[in-house]
Amino acid sequence: MTTTPITGTPPSPAPATELVTVTVDGKTQQFPKGTVLLEACNQMGAGVPFFCYHPGLTSPAVCRQCLVDVKGQPKPVPSCYTPVADKMEVMTKSPRALDVRRQMLEFTLVNHPIDCPICDKAGECLLQKHYFDWDAKLARNDGIKVKKAKVVDIGPRIVLDQERCILCTRCIRVCDEVAKTHQLEMADRGDHEVLTTAPGHQLDNPYSLNTVDVCPVGALTSKDFRFAMRAWELYTTPSICPGCATGCNIEVHHSHGKIQRLIPRQNDQVNEHWMCDEGRLTYKRVHAQRLAAPMSGGVPVDWDRALDDAGRALRVALDAGPAQVGVVMNAQSTNEDLYALARLTFDHLGLGKVYLAGLDQGWSDDILVSADKNPNTAGAMAIGAGRLRTLLDLANDLKSGAVTTLLVVGTHGVIGKDGAPGALPLDRLTTLVVVGTHRDEVTAAAKVALPLAEWAESDGTFTNRLGMVQRVRAAVPPAGDSLPGWEILSHLARKLGATMEFTEAKTVFAEAKQKLPFMKDAEWGRPLLPVQLRFAGSRG
Amino acid sequence: MAVGVKVVNRPGSLAQQAYLPAIAEGLGVTFRHFVKNFFGNVTGNRKKTDIATMEYPEEKMKYPERNRGLHRLMLRDDGQVRCVACMMCPTVCPAHCITIVPEEAPDGRIEKRPMIFEIDELRCVVCGLCVEACPCDAIRMDTLDHAKPTYRRVDAILDKEELMSRGIQSTAVQGGVGAFWRERVGGQPQTPPAGAVVPAGAPHGPTPLRDHGHK
């Protein structure tokens, strides 16, 4: 477990060996040698359209939508396939370039079914965008369109519509280059060419939903998100995936206080443009089986009453013998929650028996998925600084009676999935106070259970396996009466006679940043309001 | 101090000064209207009377054809709802009175349909934008009817079945005009080339474009 701080601003890319001067539409700028001409043009604001190009994939130049005029070239060149050269003069808006691009767009639309009303991609579709930007005319072709298969089930998570496909092959390249499996192929020729699964395969690799993201049209749709929302109803908040220790940068797409989907956000140091299918479904737990109100003795009560009860129960136990009081931290909590808990436990109460809980280890690969299914193990280990014990220790301590009172903050994985490995004899406790997100065995067994906000409901930071401290943002309002962990712990500290007054997550972060070396270079970032999805922010 | 004073003489004749003939004349007009309207009403020939009011509820106002009234959901040829749950109407609705929850349709050719389609007629501001936004001629406000008064607010929320109960089959072609639309716009019956596949549900006669909301 490394805790090397690689935080703050990402290190700038290695200094380019050579710069070349490129003129685009009369403006001149220098680019490192080897830059793709399309990137150069669009960095200078030319807005060259494209379908098959993707910055994270190789470029086959099949869609011919990015053709531009280059001085000295007899024909327009595909800018996604052309590296910049010195003294290159590019005309992206010349009549010929505009003409060929418009003709290519018309050609792409010849057999497109235009079923935008029922297409999940409508609103974030590159074909729609380019049509409105560059053409926006009635069809000149009025023949009968070629019919292809719709609603083809090509895998456990994806539905294919062959009619909508514009044959850009981005999805094939995602499978080949990201997931390293060949599961999709083109079949047939001409206007009967279709996307299909490779013989004997289905699209079931653990990165298959990235094909939905990169699909410029609605040919590939996610079964989970299918027909759930139109793109323009969604608001987006940048965050971090809680699925594993990799800490993929994501965007949380939500509407009316409910998360609808998670999509990857580009971070070349962590996940580039991708995330795994498992991570995309982690949002489900935010809206399922949540503990919505404080519970005391199995009865819902208000916060004042619950905090009084929790404080009194803990105070009695502390007065009887602090050595028998245990605290369980969770690797699913943010650094801020963990820091507040560490302050309360180590500094104010002086407790020694602190245990680290978290979800069980799972599968991993050498692409993105980490075996550690907790997003903040590195942060918890660093904050614990060698003082943390395992759940096995806790089970032994419970059995031997060394711990009779337990404060659990975060219940994920406290009781193992199968019950057996992490099974805890919680019934041996005299007092169990739980700050938990879900209605599970632990909160059910608690004397006092306080509702905790999930990762998507509170601000904070996660430390991934590389030691990068990454910012998590509250996207949706907390379920029921639940509160962020640092706030609950501040209230609880006051009931226990400790002075730990945090007013917002940022103040916890600022204090933690000063005291913890691994957070030294971390940035809190600017406050952000959720942005409604529009074409400007399209992820096509 | 010479203020100019103009003396206006009263009407000259005695009849004018007494006012009585004018009163009688006015009463005569009133009486004439009374007779006309009273007997016209009694004989049931109200057209010939001057009565501007209506005998509501026996008699109801006839609305102009373009009146925007209670919503209805149009039907496909086989009686299914035309709506494909594209969310255009809740998006454009300024009163947020339309709630649609889509679902996968069992019919593979349709793919998407509304599981729940509700309109809160108390919230509706009767602007008609939902009708204009609809790409499928699925929602209309041409029932010439009002939202019914209800005892409970919840009863003013119309569900899919109620909206469909007023629906009829639309003459519009689902999924646009389809192939050979130029001939149809010209009013000429289209003749598909031999062997061509005509999409299901294509109309047999000319279908002017304006029927489909195209301008």
mmCIF file with all atom_site columns, C-alpha atoms in Angstrom, chain B residues 14 56 62 66 69 78 85 88 97 102 105-106 115 130 132 138 147 152 156-157 159 170 190 195 199 202:
data_model
loop_
_atom_site.group_PDB
_atom_site.id
_atom_site.type_symbol
_atom_site.label_atom_id
_atom_site.label_alt_id
_atom_site.label_comp_id
_atom_site.label_asym_id
_atom_site.label_entity_id
_atom_site.label_seq_id
_atom_site.pdbx_PDB_ins_code
_atom_site.Cartn_x
_atom_site.Cartn_y
_atom_site.Cartn_z
_atom_site.occupancy
_atom_site.B_iso_or_equiv
_atom_site.pdbx_formal_charge
_atom_site.auth_seq_id
_atom_site.auth_comp_id
_atom_site.auth_asym_id
_atom_site.auth_atom_id
_atom_site.pdbx_PDB_model_num
ATOM 1  C CA . LEU B 1 14  ? -92.854 72.272 -25.949 1.00 0.00 ? 14  LEU B CA 1
ATOM 2  C CA . TYR B 1 56  ? -76.122 27.071 -19.784 1.00 0.00 ? 56  TYR B CA 1
ATOM 3  C CA . LYS B 1 62  ? -69.660 25.971 -29.555 1.00 0.00 ? 62  LYS B CA 1
ATOM 4  C CA . ARG B 1 66  ? -58.668 25.400 -32.956 1.00 0.00 ? 66  ARG B CA 1
ATOM 5  C CA . GLY B 1 69  ? -59.163 21.723 -24.614 1.00 0.00 ? 69  GLY B CA 1
ATOM 6  C CA . ASP B 1 78  ? -54.050 -1.532 -33.788 1.00 0.00 ? 78  ASP B CA 1
ATOM 7  C CA . ALA B 1 85  ? -42.181 8.390  -24.673 1.00 0.00 ? 85  ALA B CA 1
ATOM 8  C CA . MET B 1 88  ? -40.477 16.168 -25.854 1.00 0.00 ? 88  MET B CA 1
ATOM 9  C CA . CYS B 1 97  ? -47.603 19.033 -15.715 1.00 0.00 ? 97  CYS B CA 1
ATOM 10 C CA . PRO B 1 102 ? -40.992 5.002  -20.380 1.00 0.00 ? 102 PRO B CA 1
ATOM 11 C CA . ALA B 1 105 ? -42.472 -2.160 -25.548 1.00 0.00 ? 105 ALA B CA 1
ATOM 12 C CA . PRO B 1 106 ? -43.010 -5.877 -26.135 1.00 0.00 ? 106 PRO B CA 1
ATOM 13 C CA . MET B 1 115 ? -45.624 2.937  -18.992 1.00 0.00 ? 115 MET B CA 1
ATOM 14 C CA . CYS B 1 130 ? -46.945 19.731 -25.970 1.00 0.00 ? 130 CYS B CA 1
ATOM 15 C CA . GLU B 1 132 ? -46.522 21.310 -31.157 1.00 0.00 ? 132 GLU B CA 1
ATOM 16 C CA . ALA B 1 138 ? -49.567 11.340 -30.248 1.00 0.00 ? 138 ALA B CA 1
ATOM 17 C CA . ALA B 1 147 ? -60.880 19.658 -17.597 1.00 0.00 ? 147 ALA B CA 1
ATOM 18 C CA . ARG B 1 152 ? -60.050 16.039 -5.007  1.00 0.00 ? 152 ARG B CA 1
ATOM 19 C CA . ALA B 1 156 ? -57.542 16.050 -11.960 1.00 0.00 ? 156 ALA B CA 1
ATOM 20 C CA . ILE B 1 157 ? -54.440 14.031 -12.851 1.00 0.00 ? 157 ILE B CA 1
ATOM 21 C CA . ASP B 1 159 ? -53.705 8.793  -16.540 1.00 0.00 ? 159 ASP B CA 1
ATOM 22 C CA . SER B 1 170 ? -54.337 9.408  -36.453 1.00 0.00 ? 170 SER B CA 1
ATOM 23 C CA . GLN B 1 190 ? -46.734 7.134  -55.182 1.00 0.00 ? 190 GLN B CA 1
ATOM 24 C CA . GLY B 1 195 ? -39.820 -5.295 -55.648 1.00 0.00 ? 195 GLY B CA 1
ATOM 25 C CA . PRO B 1 199 ? -42.835 0.199  -44.836 1.00 0.00 ? 199 PRO B CA 1
ATOM 26 C CA . ALA B 1 202 ? -47.769 3.370  -45.338 1.00 0.00 ? 202 ALA B CA 1
#
